[in-house]
Amino acid sequence: MPAELFALTRPAHVAHVQLVVSDLDRVSGYYQSVIGLRVMDEGGSAHVLGVDGRPLLTLLHRPDAARAPRQAAGLFHTAFLVPGRTELAHWLSHAAATGLRLDGASDHLVSEALYLTDPEGNGIEIYRDRPPEEWPHNADGTVAMATERLDLQALLADAPQSAWNGMAGGTAIGHIHLQVGDVPQAEAFYRDVLGLKVMAHYPGASFLATGGYHHHLAANIWNSRGAGPRAENMTGLAGYTLHFNDRTMLATTLANLEAQQIAIAQTAEGHRFLDPWGIAITLSA
C-alpha cells in the first residue's frame, strides 16, 4: 500500500467537500467519467463519490437552487491530489484522448497542477506535489510559490501506456480554494480561530496550512471582493470537512470557536459551524 500523502499526515487537512448541484445526474456523471471518481453511495437526493473507499465529494441535489453568481463567496476550486507525476500524466492522457479542454496548467514550484470546471461552474484542480524537501522556502519559513507555465507535452511523455481506469488509488483532497469577501478577515478567521498558519501570499489571496504543508486552504478576492454571506438555496459550495489528526489542536480550535461565540452543532460527522461567508465547516477527528 502506498505511503499516505504528506498533505494528509499534517495535524489537520481537508478531507471532504460538499457541493449543491441542480442537475445531479449530469454533474455526477462528469466527476465519474472525466475526473475518475467512483460512486460510493447514490441516495435519491445525493451522490457520494470517492477513490478506493475514501469519500471525497458529496453532490447534494437541489433542482430549484439558483446558480451561484461568479462574484459570490464560495468555491474557487476543489483540489484533488494524486500520488505522483505518473498519475497526473495518466489523467492528462485520458483528458487529451477525450478532447477535454483545460482551463489552465501551472507549475507552482511546490506542485504541478491542471485546472478545469465542472458543468455547473465549480472549479477543479488536479495536481501532484513535488517532494516537500524540494519546496523552496523564504527566510521567514513561508513557502515560495509561483505560477509558471507547465509543459504539457513533457508531462504527457511520462504517462503510462496502459488504459486509464479512473482516478489513481491514494488520491485525496489536497486543499480547498475559496472565494471570500476580504482576505485579511479570512486570514484572521482561519489563522486565529481555526489555527492554520499563513504559508504564502499572492496579490489578493492568502494560503494557509497546518504542519508545514504549502496550503490546505486558500482564500482569494479575485472575483468576490466585498462579497457577503452566501444566499440560501444557491448552487456551489455547501461545506467541507477539516479532519484533525491532532486531537489537541481540535480541542484548541473548539475552544477558540466558543470564545468567539460561534454556534457549533454536533452532527454524526463532527462539529459543524459557519465561516464568515456562510460556508459550513465540519471538524472531525
PDB file of C-alpha atoms in Angstrom:
ATOM      1  CA  MET A   1       0.000   0.000   0.000  1.00  0.00           C
ATOM      2  CA  PRO A   2       1.451   3.421  -0.935  1.00  0.00           C
ATOM      3  CA  ALA A   3       2.512   5.797   1.817  1.00  0.00           C
ATOM      4  CA  GLU A   4      -0.046   8.398   2.883  1.00  0.00           C
ATOM      5  CA  LEU A   5       0.316  11.681   1.064  1.00  0.00           C
ATOM      6  CA  PHE A   6       2.269  14.315   3.011  1.00  0.00           C
ATOM      7  CA  ALA A   7      -0.712  16.700   2.950  1.00  0.00           C
ATOM      8  CA  LEU A   8      -2.805  14.165   4.875  1.00  0.00           C
ATOM      9  CA  THR A   9      -0.242  13.447   7.595  1.00  0.00           C
ATOM     10  CA  ARG A  10      -0.275  17.013   8.924  1.00  0.00           C
ATOM     11  CA  PRO A  11      -2.137  17.993  12.168  1.00  0.00           C
ATOM     12  CA  ALA A  12      -5.271  18.837  10.125  1.00  0.00           C
ATOM     13  CA  HIS A  13      -6.265  18.601   6.472  1.00  0.00           C
ATOM     14  CA  VAL A  14      -9.314  18.967   4.233  1.00  0.00           C
ATOM     15  CA  ALA A  15     -10.959  15.581   3.825  1.00  0.00           C
ATOM     16  CA  HIS A  16     -14.273  16.077   2.054  1.00  0.00           C
ATOM     17  CA  VAL A  17     -16.231  18.672   0.053  1.00  0.00           C
ATOM     18  CA  GLN A  18     -19.999  19.102  -0.390  1.00  0.00           C
ATOM     19  CA  LEU A  19     -21.480  20.806  -3.448  1.00  0.00           C
ATOM     20  CA  VAL A  20     -25.088  21.757  -4.160  1.00  0.00           C
ATOM     21  CA  VAL A  21     -25.990  20.949  -7.773  1.00  0.00           C
ATOM     22  CA  SER A  22     -29.164  21.468  -9.774  1.00  0.00           C
ATOM     23  CA  ASP A  23     -28.570  18.588 -12.241  1.00  0.00           C
ATOM     24  CA  LEU A  24     -27.335  15.684 -10.138  1.00  0.00           C
ATOM     25  CA  ASP A  25     -27.016  13.075 -12.894  1.00  0.00           C
ATOM     26  CA  ARG A  26     -25.084  15.386 -15.211  1.00  0.00           C
ATOM     27  CA  VAL A  27     -22.630  16.651 -12.595  1.00  0.00           C
ATOM     28  CA  SER A  28     -22.160  13.225 -11.003  1.00  0.00           C
ATOM     29  CA  GLY A  29     -21.525  11.717 -14.426  1.00  0.00           C
ATOM     30  CA  TYR A  30     -18.864  14.345 -15.074  1.00  0.00           C
ATOM     31  CA  TYR A  31     -16.981  13.608 -11.849  1.00  0.00           C
ATOM     32  CA  GLN A  32     -17.123   9.904 -12.681  1.00  0.00           C
ATOM     33  CA  SER A  33     -16.234   9.899 -16.397  1.00  0.00           C
ATOM     34  CA  VAL A  34     -13.962  12.952 -16.590  1.00  0.00           C
ATOM     35  CA  ILE A  35     -12.374  13.204 -13.133  1.00  0.00           C
ATOM     36  CA  GLY A  36     -12.463   9.472 -12.454  1.00  0.00           C
ATOM     37  CA  LEU A  37     -14.196   9.280  -9.087  1.00  0.00           C
ATOM     38  CA  ARG A  38     -16.374   6.280  -8.241  1.00  0.00           C
ATOM     39  CA  VAL A  39     -19.860   6.252  -6.750  1.00  0.00           C
ATOM     40  CA  MET A  40     -19.848   5.105  -3.140  1.00  0.00           C
ATOM     41  CA  ASP A  41     -23.475   5.917  -2.326  1.00  0.00           C
ATOM     42  CA  GLU A  42     -26.281   7.250  -4.505  1.00  0.00           C
ATOM     43  CA  GLY A  43     -29.356   8.027  -2.485  1.00  0.00           C
ATOM     44  CA  GLY A  44     -32.220   9.847  -4.140  1.00  0.00           C
ATOM     45  CA  SER A  45     -31.007  13.348  -3.329  1.00  0.00           C
ATOM     46  CA  ALA A  46     -27.241  12.922  -3.032  1.00  0.00           C
ATOM     47  CA  HIS A  47     -24.297  11.093  -4.576  1.00  0.00           C
ATOM     48  CA  VAL A  48     -21.147  10.358  -2.563  1.00  0.00           C
ATOM     49  CA  LEU A  49     -18.081   9.944  -4.774  1.00  0.00           C
ATOM     50  CA  GLY A  50     -14.591   8.883  -3.870  1.00  0.00           C
ATOM     51  CA  VAL A  51     -11.487   6.819  -4.556  1.00  0.00           C
ATOM     52  CA  ASP A  52     -10.554   3.457  -3.024  1.00  0.00           C
ATOM     53  CA  GLY A  53     -13.359   3.654  -0.468  1.00  0.00           C
ATOM     54  CA  ARG A  54     -12.360   7.161   0.649  1.00  0.00           C
ATOM     55  CA  PRO A  55     -15.328   9.552   0.268  1.00  0.00           C
ATOM     56  CA  LEU A  56     -14.117  12.834  -1.213  1.00  0.00           C
ATOM     57  CA  LEU A  57     -17.108  14.621  -2.711  1.00  0.00           C
ATOM     58  CA  THR A  58     -20.823  14.717  -1.927  1.00  0.00           C
ATOM     59  CA  LEU A  59     -23.195  16.187  -4.507  1.00  0.00           C
ATOM     60  CA  LEU A  60     -26.447  17.430  -2.952  1.00  0.00           C
ATOM     61  CA  HIS A  61     -29.357  17.617  -5.404  1.00  0.00           C
ATOM     62  CA  ARG A  62     -31.441  20.790  -5.243  1.00  0.00           C
ATOM     63  CA  PRO A  63     -33.136  21.211  -8.635  1.00  0.00           C
ATOM     64  CA  ASP A  64     -34.619  24.578  -7.629  1.00  0.00           C
ATOM     65  CA  ALA A  65     -31.293  26.063  -6.463  1.00  0.00           C
ATOM     66  CA  ALA A  66     -30.265  29.328  -8.105  1.00  0.00           C
ATOM     67  CA  ARG A  67     -26.948  29.265  -9.975  1.00  0.00           C
ATOM     68  CA  ALA A  68     -24.295  30.933  -7.831  1.00  0.00           C
ATOM     69  CA  PRO A  69     -23.052  34.153  -9.456  1.00  0.00           C
ATOM     70  CA  ARG A  70     -19.354  34.341 -10.299  1.00  0.00           C
ATOM     71  CA  GLN A  71     -18.770  37.043  -7.668  1.00  0.00           C
ATOM     72  CA  ALA A  72     -20.392  35.134  -4.783  1.00  0.00           C
ATOM     73  CA  ALA A  73     -18.344  33.843  -1.879  1.00  0.00           C
ATOM     74  CA  GLY A  74     -17.858  30.097  -2.023  1.00  0.00           C
ATOM     75  CA  LEU A  75     -15.731  27.742  -4.070  1.00  0.00           C
ATOM     76  CA  PHE A  76     -12.838  28.755  -6.289  1.00  0.00           C
ATOM     77  CA  HIS A  77     -11.802  25.130  -6.749  1.00  0.00           C
ATOM     78  CA  THR A  78     -11.687  21.708  -5.149  1.00  0.00           C
ATOM     79  CA  ALA A  79      -8.159  20.333  -5.490  1.00  0.00           C
ATOM     80  CA  PHE A  80      -7.703  16.593  -5.994  1.00  0.00           C
ATOM     81  CA  LEU A  81      -4.182  15.490  -5.065  1.00  0.00           C
ATOM     82  CA  VAL A  82      -2.837  12.450  -6.935  1.00  0.00           C
ATOM     83  CA  PRO A  83       0.073  10.372  -5.608  1.00  0.00           C
ATOM     84  CA  GLY A  84       2.685  11.469  -8.136  1.00  0.00           C
ATOM     85  CA  ARG A  85       3.679  12.753 -11.562  1.00  0.00           C
ATOM     86  CA  THR A  86       2.962   9.445 -13.306  1.00  0.00           C
ATOM     87  CA  GLU A  87      -0.629   9.529 -12.055  1.00  0.00           C
ATOM     88  CA  LEU A  88      -1.052  13.172 -13.084  1.00  0.00           C
ATOM     89  CA  ALA A  89       0.307  12.340 -16.535  1.00  0.00           C
ATOM     90  CA  HIS A  90      -2.043   9.360 -16.819  1.00  0.00           C
ATOM     91  CA  TRP A  91      -5.046  11.557 -16.040  1.00  0.00           C
ATOM     92  CA  LEU A  92      -3.834  14.133 -18.595  1.00  0.00           C
ATOM     93  CA  SER A  93      -3.537  11.448 -21.274  1.00  0.00           C
ATOM     94  CA  HIS A  94      -7.153  10.472 -20.552  1.00  0.00           C
ATOM     95  CA  ALA A  95      -8.220  14.120 -20.803  1.00  0.00           C
ATOM     96  CA  ALA A  96      -6.359  14.531 -24.095  1.00  0.00           C
ATOM     97  CA  ALA A  97      -7.865  11.340 -25.521  1.00  0.00           C
ATOM     98  CA  THR A  98     -11.378  12.579 -24.770  1.00  0.00           C
ATOM     99  CA  GLY A  99     -10.748  16.040 -26.216  1.00  0.00           C
ATOM    100  CA  LEU A 100     -11.233  17.748 -22.856  1.00  0.00           C
ATOM    101  CA  ARG A 101     -10.310  21.434 -22.817  1.00  0.00           C
ATOM    102  CA  LEU A 102      -8.390  22.532 -19.711  1.00  0.00           C
ATOM    103  CA  ASP A 103      -8.797  25.966 -18.155  1.00  0.00           C
ATOM    104  CA  GLY A 104      -5.106  26.096 -17.332  1.00  0.00           C
ATOM    105  CA  ALA A 105      -1.931  24.242 -16.377  1.00  0.00           C
ATOM    106  CA  SER A 106       0.660  25.611 -13.945  1.00  0.00           C
ATOM    107  CA  ASP A 107       3.940  24.789 -12.275  1.00  0.00           C
ATOM    108  CA  HIS A 108       3.720  26.233  -8.762  1.00  0.00           C
ATOM    109  CA  LEU A 109       7.287  25.177  -7.768  1.00  0.00           C
ATOM    110  CA  VAL A 110       5.846  23.017  -4.984  1.00  0.00           C
ATOM    111  CA  SER A 111       3.369  21.271  -7.284  1.00  0.00           C
ATOM    112  CA  GLU A 112       2.183  20.735 -10.850  1.00  0.00           C
ATOM    113  CA  ALA A 113      -1.484  21.497 -11.455  1.00  0.00           C
ATOM    114  CA  LEU A 114      -4.187  21.138 -14.093  1.00  0.00           C
ATOM    115  CA  TYR A 115      -7.379  23.208 -13.951  1.00  0.00           C
ATOM    116  CA  LEU A 116     -10.898  22.687 -15.304  1.00  0.00           C
ATOM    117  CA  THR A 117     -14.536  23.458 -14.485  1.00  0.00           C
ATOM    118  CA  ASP A 118     -17.491  21.136 -13.943  1.00  0.00           C
ATOM    119  CA  PRO A 119     -20.816  21.565 -15.814  1.00  0.00           C
ATOM    120  CA  GLU A 120     -22.226  23.920 -13.154  1.00  0.00           C
ATOM    121  CA  GLY A 121     -19.208  26.188 -12.926  1.00  0.00           C
ATOM    122  CA  ASN A 122     -17.414  24.621  -9.943  1.00  0.00           C
ATOM    123  CA  GLY A 123     -13.645  24.902 -10.285  1.00  0.00           C
ATOM    124  CA  ILE A 124     -11.464  21.797 -10.130  1.00  0.00           C
ATOM    125  CA  GLU A 125      -7.720  21.380  -9.729  1.00  0.00           C
ATOM    126  CA  ILE A 126      -5.927  18.076 -10.253  1.00  0.00           C
ATOM    127  CA  TYR A 127      -2.334  18.207  -9.027  1.00  0.00           C
ATOM    128  CA  ARG A 128       0.681  16.389  -7.731  1.00  0.00           C
ATOM    129  CA  ASP A 129       3.091  17.613  -5.095  1.00  0.00           C
ATOM    130  CA  ARG A 130       6.838  17.689  -5.507  1.00  0.00           C
ATOM    131  CA  PRO A 131       8.606  16.068  -2.514  1.00  0.00           C
ATOM    132  CA  PRO A 132       8.472  18.523   0.434  1.00  0.00           C
ATOM    133  CA  GLU A 133      12.271  18.570   0.682  1.00  0.00           C
ATOM    134  CA  GLU A 134      12.337  20.167  -2.795  1.00  0.00           C
ATOM    135  CA  TRP A 135       9.992  23.045  -1.914  1.00  0.00           C
ATOM    136  CA  PRO A 136      11.646  26.469  -1.908  1.00  0.00           C
ATOM    137  CA  HIS A 137      11.175  28.500   1.267  1.00  0.00           C
ATOM    138  CA  ASN A 138      11.509  32.149   2.168  1.00  0.00           C
ATOM    139  CA  ALA A 139      13.675  33.375   5.029  1.00  0.00           C
ATOM    140  CA  ASP A 140      10.638  33.614   7.323  1.00  0.00           C
ATOM    141  CA  GLY A 141       9.769  29.945   6.802  1.00  0.00           C
ATOM    142  CA  THR A 142       6.870  30.515   4.436  1.00  0.00           C
ATOM    143  CA  VAL A 143       6.741  28.543   1.195  1.00  0.00           C
ATOM    144  CA  ALA A 144       7.865  30.218  -2.034  1.00  0.00           C
ATOM    145  CA  MET A 145       5.241  29.505  -4.692  1.00  0.00           C
ATOM    146  CA  ALA A 146       4.805  30.879  -8.189  1.00  0.00           C
ATOM    147  CA  THR A 147       2.583  30.354 -11.220  1.00  0.00           C
ATOM    148  CA  GLU A 148       4.713  29.289 -14.157  1.00  0.00           C
ATOM    149  CA  ARG A 149       3.820  27.551 -17.394  1.00  0.00           C
ATOM    150  CA  LEU A 150       3.535  23.770 -17.123  1.00  0.00           C
ATOM    151  CA  ASP A 151       4.946  21.868 -20.109  1.00  0.00           C
ATOM    152  CA  LEU A 152       2.020  19.607 -21.014  1.00  0.00           C
ATOM    153  CA  GLN A 153       3.924  17.719 -23.714  1.00  0.00           C
ATOM    154  CA  ALA A 154       6.676  16.813 -21.251  1.00  0.00           C
ATOM    155  CA  LEU A 155       4.055  15.729 -18.733  1.00  0.00           C
ATOM    156  CA  LEU A 156       2.265  13.584 -21.331  1.00  0.00           C
ATOM    157  CA  ALA A 157       5.554  11.888 -22.139  1.00  0.00           C
ATOM    158  CA  ASP A 158       5.529  10.462 -18.594  1.00  0.00           C
ATOM    159  CA  ALA A 159       2.074   8.893 -18.986  1.00  0.00           C
ATOM    160  CA  PRO A 160       1.835   5.093 -18.780  1.00  0.00           C
ATOM    161  CA  GLN A 161       0.785   3.315 -21.949  1.00  0.00           C
ATOM    162  CA  SER A 162      -1.821   1.294 -20.041  1.00  0.00           C
ATOM    163  CA  ALA A 163      -5.510   2.165 -20.239  1.00  0.00           C
ATOM    164  CA  TRP A 164      -6.725   4.816 -17.794  1.00  0.00           C
ATOM    165  CA  ASN A 165      -9.114   3.213 -15.340  1.00  0.00           C
ATOM    166  CA  GLY A 166     -10.304   6.085 -13.170  1.00  0.00           C
ATOM    167  CA  MET A 167      -8.599   8.263 -10.610  1.00  0.00           C
ATOM    168  CA  ALA A 168      -5.451   6.708  -9.164  1.00  0.00           C
ATOM    169  CA  GLY A 169      -5.612   4.878  -5.860  1.00  0.00           C
ATOM    170  CA  GLY A 170      -4.479   7.062  -2.981  1.00  0.00           C
ATOM    171  CA  THR A 171      -5.951  10.243  -4.492  1.00  0.00           C
ATOM    172  CA  ALA A 172      -7.365  12.611  -1.872  1.00  0.00           C
ATOM    173  CA  ILE A 173      -8.481  16.207  -1.450  1.00  0.00           C
ATOM    174  CA  GLY A 174      -5.229  18.091  -1.078  1.00  0.00           C
ATOM    175  CA  HIS A 175      -6.735  21.513  -0.481  1.00  0.00           C
ATOM    176  CA  ILE A 176      -9.749  23.710  -0.997  1.00  0.00           C
ATOM    177  CA  HIS A 177      -9.542  27.183  -2.522  1.00  0.00           C
ATOM    178  CA  LEU A 178     -12.266  29.627  -1.509  1.00  0.00           C
ATOM    179  CA  GLN A 179     -13.689  32.858  -2.817  1.00  0.00           C
ATOM    180  CA  VAL A 180     -14.187  35.271   0.090  1.00  0.00           C
ATOM    181  CA  GLY A 181     -15.133  38.902   0.541  1.00  0.00           C
ATOM    182  CA  ASP A 182     -11.995  40.050   2.342  1.00  0.00           C
ATOM    183  CA  VAL A 183      -8.583  38.377   2.629  1.00  0.00           C
ATOM    184  CA  PRO A 184      -7.492  39.882   5.992  1.00  0.00           C
ATOM    185  CA  GLN A 185     -10.825  38.795   7.507  1.00  0.00           C
ATOM    186  CA  ALA A 186     -10.341  35.299   6.111  1.00  0.00           C
ATOM    187  CA  GLU A 187      -6.792  35.156   7.426  1.00  0.00           C
ATOM    188  CA  ALA A 188      -7.896  36.259  10.868  1.00  0.00           C
ATOM    189  CA  PHE A 189     -10.591  33.575  10.965  1.00  0.00           C
ATOM    190  CA  TYR A 190      -8.584  30.657   9.618  1.00  0.00           C
ATOM    191  CA  ARG A 191      -5.396  31.578  11.463  1.00  0.00           C
ATOM    192  CA  ASP A 192      -6.624  32.901  14.792  1.00  0.00           C
ATOM    193  CA  VAL A 193      -9.763  30.786  15.214  1.00  0.00           C
ATOM    194  CA  LEU A 194      -9.015  27.550  13.343  1.00  0.00           C
ATOM    195  CA  GLY A 195      -5.273  27.536  13.978  1.00  0.00           C
ATOM    196  CA  LEU A 196      -3.939  27.363  10.417  1.00  0.00           C
ATOM    197  CA  LYS A 197      -0.659  29.100   9.600  1.00  0.00           C
ATOM    198  CA  VAL A 198      -0.257  31.566   6.743  1.00  0.00           C
ATOM    199  CA  MET A 199       2.181  29.916   4.318  1.00  0.00           C
ATOM    200  CA  ALA A 200       2.159  32.267   1.320  1.00  0.00           C
ATOM    201  CA  HIS A 201       0.577  35.369  -0.175  1.00  0.00           C
ATOM    202  CA  TYR A 202      -0.361  36.263  -3.742  1.00  0.00           C
ATOM    203  CA  PRO A 203      -1.921  39.606  -4.632  1.00  0.00           C
ATOM    204  CA  GLY A 204      -5.499  39.259  -3.391  1.00  0.00           C
ATOM    205  CA  ALA A 205      -5.022  35.766  -1.925  1.00  0.00           C
ATOM    206  CA  SER A 206      -3.720  34.001   1.155  1.00  0.00           C
ATOM    207  CA  PHE A 207      -2.594  30.371   1.507  1.00  0.00           C
ATOM    208  CA  LEU A 208      -2.827  28.599   4.872  1.00  0.00           C
ATOM    209  CA  ALA A 209      -1.963  25.157   6.212  1.00  0.00           C
ATOM    210  CA  THR A 210      -1.001  23.030   9.174  1.00  0.00           C
ATOM    211  CA  GLY A 211       2.263  21.197   9.728  1.00  0.00           C
ATOM    212  CA  GLY A 212       4.323  22.948   7.075  1.00  0.00           C
ATOM    213  CA  TYR A 213       2.222  21.975   4.042  1.00  0.00           C
ATOM    214  CA  HIS A 214       2.161  24.590   1.276  1.00  0.00           C
ATOM    215  CA  HIS A 215      -1.598  25.061   1.694  1.00  0.00           C
ATOM    216  CA  HIS A 216      -4.596  23.110   2.864  1.00  0.00           C
ATOM    217  CA  LEU A 217      -6.792  26.147   2.289  1.00  0.00           C
ATOM    218  CA  ALA A 218      -6.574  29.255   0.142  1.00  0.00           C
ATOM    219  CA  ALA A 219      -8.817  32.315   0.092  1.00  0.00           C
ATOM    220  CA  ASN A 220      -8.975  34.944  -2.630  1.00  0.00           C
ATOM    221  CA  ILE A 221     -10.976  38.017  -3.690  1.00  0.00           C
ATOM    222  CA  TRP A 222     -10.187  37.810  -7.415  1.00  0.00           C
ATOM    223  CA  ASN A 223     -13.876  37.552  -8.329  1.00  0.00           C
ATOM    224  CA  SER A 224     -15.534  38.168  -4.962  1.00  0.00           C
ATOM    225  CA  ARG A 225     -14.117  41.331  -3.361  1.00  0.00           C
ATOM    226  CA  GLY A 226     -16.632  42.615  -0.798  1.00  0.00           C
ATOM    227  CA  ALA A 227     -18.885  39.540  -1.029  1.00  0.00           C
ATOM    228  CA  GLY A 228     -21.187  38.920   1.905  1.00  0.00           C
ATOM    229  CA  PRO A 229     -22.553  35.618   3.215  1.00  0.00           C
ATOM    230  CA  ARG A 230     -23.852  33.165   0.645  1.00  0.00           C
ATOM    231  CA  ALA A 231     -27.557  33.244  -0.139  1.00  0.00           C
ATOM    232  CA  GLU A 232     -29.831  30.352   0.774  1.00  0.00           C
ATOM    233  CA  ASN A 233     -30.540  27.693  -1.853  1.00  0.00           C
ATOM    234  CA  MET A 234     -27.587  28.501  -4.100  1.00  0.00           C
ATOM    235  CA  THR A 235     -25.552  26.056  -6.182  1.00  0.00           C
ATOM    236  CA  GLY A 236     -21.878  25.566  -5.420  1.00  0.00           C
ATOM    237  CA  LEU A 237     -20.049  25.031  -2.168  1.00  0.00           C
ATOM    238  CA  ALA A 238     -22.248  23.835   0.690  1.00  0.00           C
ATOM    239  CA  GLY A 239     -19.396  22.998   3.021  1.00  0.00           C
ATOM    240  CA  TYR A 240     -16.278  20.963   3.672  1.00  0.00           C
ATOM    241  CA  THR A 241     -14.694  18.827   6.367  1.00  0.00           C
ATOM    242  CA  LEU A 242     -11.453  19.663   8.136  1.00  0.00           C
ATOM    243  CA  HIS A 243     -10.110  16.435   9.638  1.00  0.00           C
ATOM    244  CA  PHE A 244      -7.785  16.603  12.654  1.00  0.00           C
ATOM    245  CA  ASN A 245      -5.042  14.050  13.200  1.00  0.00           C
ATOM    246  CA  ASP A 246      -4.053  16.113  16.260  1.00  0.00           C
ATOM    247  CA  ARG A 247      -6.858  15.986  18.829  1.00  0.00           C
ATOM    248  CA  THR A 248      -5.174  18.626  20.988  1.00  0.00           C
ATOM    249  CA  MET A 249      -5.362  21.040  18.074  1.00  0.00           C
ATOM    250  CA  LEU A 250      -9.025  20.137  17.617  1.00  0.00           C
ATOM    251  CA  ALA A 251      -9.740  20.892  21.292  1.00  0.00           C
ATOM    252  CA  THR A 252      -7.981  24.259  20.972  1.00  0.00           C
ATOM    253  CA  THR A 253      -9.961  25.101  17.832  1.00  0.00           C
ATOM    254  CA  LEU A 254     -13.268  24.249  19.509  1.00  0.00           C
ATOM    255  CA  ALA A 255     -12.310  26.447  22.477  1.00  0.00           C
ATOM    256  CA  ASN A 256     -11.484  29.306  20.081  1.00  0.00           C
ATOM    257  CA  LEU A 257     -14.878  28.942  18.396  1.00  0.00           C
ATOM    258  CA  GLU A 258     -16.646  29.042  21.737  1.00  0.00           C
ATOM    259  CA  ALA A 259     -14.635  32.089  22.803  1.00  0.00           C
ATOM    260  CA  GLN A 260     -15.782  33.832  19.626  1.00  0.00           C
ATOM    261  CA  GLN A 261     -19.362  32.776  20.424  1.00  0.00           C
ATOM    262  CA  ILE A 262     -19.658  30.943  17.098  1.00  0.00           C
ATOM    263  CA  ALA A 263     -22.554  28.473  17.188  1.00  0.00           C
ATOM    264  CA  ILE A 264     -21.434  24.848  16.881  1.00  0.00           C
ATOM    265  CA  ALA A 265     -23.798  21.977  16.064  1.00  0.00           C
ATOM    266  CA  GLN A 266     -22.891  18.383  16.854  1.00  0.00           C
ATOM    267  CA  THR A 267     -23.569  16.088  13.877  1.00  0.00           C
ATOM    268  CA  ALA A 268     -22.800  12.477  13.016  1.00  0.00           C
ATOM    269  CA  GLU A 269     -19.770  13.730  11.085  1.00  0.00           C
ATOM    270  CA  GLY A 270     -18.393  16.081  13.754  1.00  0.00           C
ATOM    271  CA  HIS A 271     -18.621  19.697  14.916  1.00  0.00           C
ATOM    272  CA  ARG A 272     -20.362  21.916  12.362  1.00  0.00           C
ATOM    273  CA  PHE A 273     -20.382  25.740  12.167  1.00  0.00           C
ATOM    274  CA  LEU A 274     -20.382  28.520   9.579  1.00  0.00           C
ATOM    275  CA  ASP A 275     -17.468  30.674   8.478  1.00  0.00           C
ATOM    276  CA  PRO A 276     -17.927  34.451   7.971  1.00  0.00           C
ATOM    277  CA  TRP A 277     -19.352  33.825   4.471  1.00  0.00           C
ATOM    278  CA  GLY A 278     -21.908  31.225   5.477  1.00  0.00           C
ATOM    279  CA  ILE A 279     -19.861  28.236   4.299  1.00  0.00           C
ATOM    280  CA  ALA A 280     -20.339  25.213   6.546  1.00  0.00           C
ATOM    281  CA  ILE A 281     -17.216  23.681   8.066  1.00  0.00           C
ATOM    282  CA  THR A 282     -17.264  20.335   9.881  1.00  0.00           C
ATOM    283  CA  LEU A 283     -14.392  19.468  12.203  1.00  0.00           C
ATOM    284  CA  SER A 284     -13.773  15.743  12.516  1.00  0.00           C
ATOM    285  CA  ALA A 285     -11.142  13.561  14.165  1.00  0.00           C
TER     286      ALA A 285
END
